[in-house]
Coordinates of C-alpha atoms in Angstrom, one line a residue:
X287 CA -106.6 -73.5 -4.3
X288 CA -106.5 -69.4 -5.2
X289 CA -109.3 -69.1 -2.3
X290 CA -107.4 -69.7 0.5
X291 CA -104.2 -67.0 -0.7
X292 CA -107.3 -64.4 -1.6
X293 CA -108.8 -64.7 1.5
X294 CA -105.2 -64.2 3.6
X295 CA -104.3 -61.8 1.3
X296 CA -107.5 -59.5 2.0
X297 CA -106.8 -60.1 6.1
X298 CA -103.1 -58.8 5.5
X299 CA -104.4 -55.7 3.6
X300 CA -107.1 -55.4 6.4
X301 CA -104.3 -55.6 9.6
X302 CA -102.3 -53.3 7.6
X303 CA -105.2 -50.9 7.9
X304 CA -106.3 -51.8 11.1
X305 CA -102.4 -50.8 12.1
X306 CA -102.1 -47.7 10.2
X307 CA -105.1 -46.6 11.4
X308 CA -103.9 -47.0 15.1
X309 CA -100.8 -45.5 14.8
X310 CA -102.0 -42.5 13.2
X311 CA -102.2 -39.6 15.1
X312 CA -106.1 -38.7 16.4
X313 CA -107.6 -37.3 19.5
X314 CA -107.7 -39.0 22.8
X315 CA -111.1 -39.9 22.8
X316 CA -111.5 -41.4 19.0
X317 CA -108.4 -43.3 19.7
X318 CA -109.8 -44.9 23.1
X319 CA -112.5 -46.1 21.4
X320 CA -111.2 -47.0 18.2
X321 CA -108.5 -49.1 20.3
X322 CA -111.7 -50.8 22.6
X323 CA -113.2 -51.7 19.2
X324 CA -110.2 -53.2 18.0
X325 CA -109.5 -54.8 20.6
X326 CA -113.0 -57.0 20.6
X327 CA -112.4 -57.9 17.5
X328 CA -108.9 -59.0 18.2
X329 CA -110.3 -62.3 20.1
X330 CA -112.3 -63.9 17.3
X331 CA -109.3 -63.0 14.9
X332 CA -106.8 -65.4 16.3
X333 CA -108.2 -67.6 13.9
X334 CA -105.3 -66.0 11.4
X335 CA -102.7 -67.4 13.3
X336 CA -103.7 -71.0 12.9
X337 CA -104.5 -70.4 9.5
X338 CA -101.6 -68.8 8.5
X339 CA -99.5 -71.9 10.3
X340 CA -101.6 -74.1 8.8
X341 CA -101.1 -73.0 5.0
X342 CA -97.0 -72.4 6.1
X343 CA -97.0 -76.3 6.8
X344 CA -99.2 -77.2 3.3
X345 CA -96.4 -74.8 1.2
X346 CA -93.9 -77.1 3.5
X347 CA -95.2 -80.8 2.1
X348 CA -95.6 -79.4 -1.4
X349 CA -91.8 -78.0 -1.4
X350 CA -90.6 -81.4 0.1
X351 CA -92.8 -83.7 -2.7
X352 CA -92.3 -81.1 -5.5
X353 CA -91.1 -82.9 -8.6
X354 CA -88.1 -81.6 -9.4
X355 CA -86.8 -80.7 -12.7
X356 CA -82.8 -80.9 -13.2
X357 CA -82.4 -83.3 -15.8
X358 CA -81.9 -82.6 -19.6
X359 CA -85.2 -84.4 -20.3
X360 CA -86.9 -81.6 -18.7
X361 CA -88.2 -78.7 -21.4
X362 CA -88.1 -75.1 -21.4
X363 CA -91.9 -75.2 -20.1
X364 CA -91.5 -77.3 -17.6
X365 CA -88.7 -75.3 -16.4
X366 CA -91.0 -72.1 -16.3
X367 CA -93.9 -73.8 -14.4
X368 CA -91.1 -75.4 -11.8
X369 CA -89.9 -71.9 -11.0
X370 CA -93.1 -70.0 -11.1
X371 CA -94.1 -72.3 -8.5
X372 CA -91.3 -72.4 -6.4
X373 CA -91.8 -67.8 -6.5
X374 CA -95.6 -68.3 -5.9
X375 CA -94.6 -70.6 -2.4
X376 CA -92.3 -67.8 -1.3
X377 CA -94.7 -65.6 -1.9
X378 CA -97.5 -67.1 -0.4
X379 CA -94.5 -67.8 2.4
X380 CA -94.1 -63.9 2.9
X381 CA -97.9 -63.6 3.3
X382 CA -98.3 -66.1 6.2
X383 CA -95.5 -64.5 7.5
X384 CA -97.1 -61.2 7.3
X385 CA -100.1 -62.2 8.3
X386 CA -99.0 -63.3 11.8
X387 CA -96.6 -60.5 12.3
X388 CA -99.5 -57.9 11.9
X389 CA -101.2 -59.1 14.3
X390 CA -99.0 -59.4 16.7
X391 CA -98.5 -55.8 15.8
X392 CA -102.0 -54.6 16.4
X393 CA -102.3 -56.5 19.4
X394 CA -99.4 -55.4 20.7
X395 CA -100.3 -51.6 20.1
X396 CA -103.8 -52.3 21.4
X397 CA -102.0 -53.7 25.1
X398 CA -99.4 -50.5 25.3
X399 CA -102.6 -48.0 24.3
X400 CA -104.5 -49.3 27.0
X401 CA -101.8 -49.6 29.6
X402 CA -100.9 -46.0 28.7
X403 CA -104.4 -45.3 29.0
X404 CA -104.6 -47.0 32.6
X405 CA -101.8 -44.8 33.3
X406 CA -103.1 -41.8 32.4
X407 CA -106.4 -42.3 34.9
X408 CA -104.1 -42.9 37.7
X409 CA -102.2 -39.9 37.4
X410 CA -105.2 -37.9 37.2
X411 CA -106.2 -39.7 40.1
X412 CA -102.7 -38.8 42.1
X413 CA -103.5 -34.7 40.7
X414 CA -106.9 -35.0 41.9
X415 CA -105.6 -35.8 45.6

């Protein structure tokens, strides 16, 4: 079950990267192309979205069927395990969260890099004239 929160957990500390590397200041030209590379890689990485979703809705069913423990039967271990689950789903909550928000982050910095881009080339274009 720890595969699935190590694997999102590496693509979150990847899109972080990914963003602070594109909003870092660099010249025009390494910028162009670092935002052309990210952007093809953008595509295949859509898969985070669904996968993020998907393990949102898992933390969901388990919150809704978790055994609760409020009685005085329960013990002082049982107590611990209950709440160190319940931190480790909002945890795991923040991460899917993250997930998704980074990349709409990076994609969204991708679009207004090449729009500014585009921009650019048509007011050489009108300086040219």
């Amino acid at each position: 079950m720890a595969l699935q929160w190590m694997i999102l957990t590496y693509l979150v500390a990847s899109e972080a990267a990914l963003a602070l590397l594109l909003t870092l200041p660099s010249p025009k030209l390494l910028k162009n192309r670092l935002v052309s590379l990210i952007s093809l890689i953008l595509q295949p990485a859509l898969f985070i979205v669904p996968f993020a979703g998907f393990q949102l809705l898992d933390i969901y069913w388990k919150n809704e069927h978790r055994l609760m423990c409020t009685s005085e039967i329960c013990t002082a271990a049982e107590r611990d395990r209950y709440e160190k689950s319940f931190y480790k789903s909002q945890r795991n909550v923040i991460l899917c969260v993250t997930a998704c928000l980074l990349y709409w982050c990076i994609q969204r910095i991708c679009k207004y890099n090449k729009e500014i881009q585009s921009l650019e080339e048509i007011e050489k274009r009108y300086k040219d004239e």
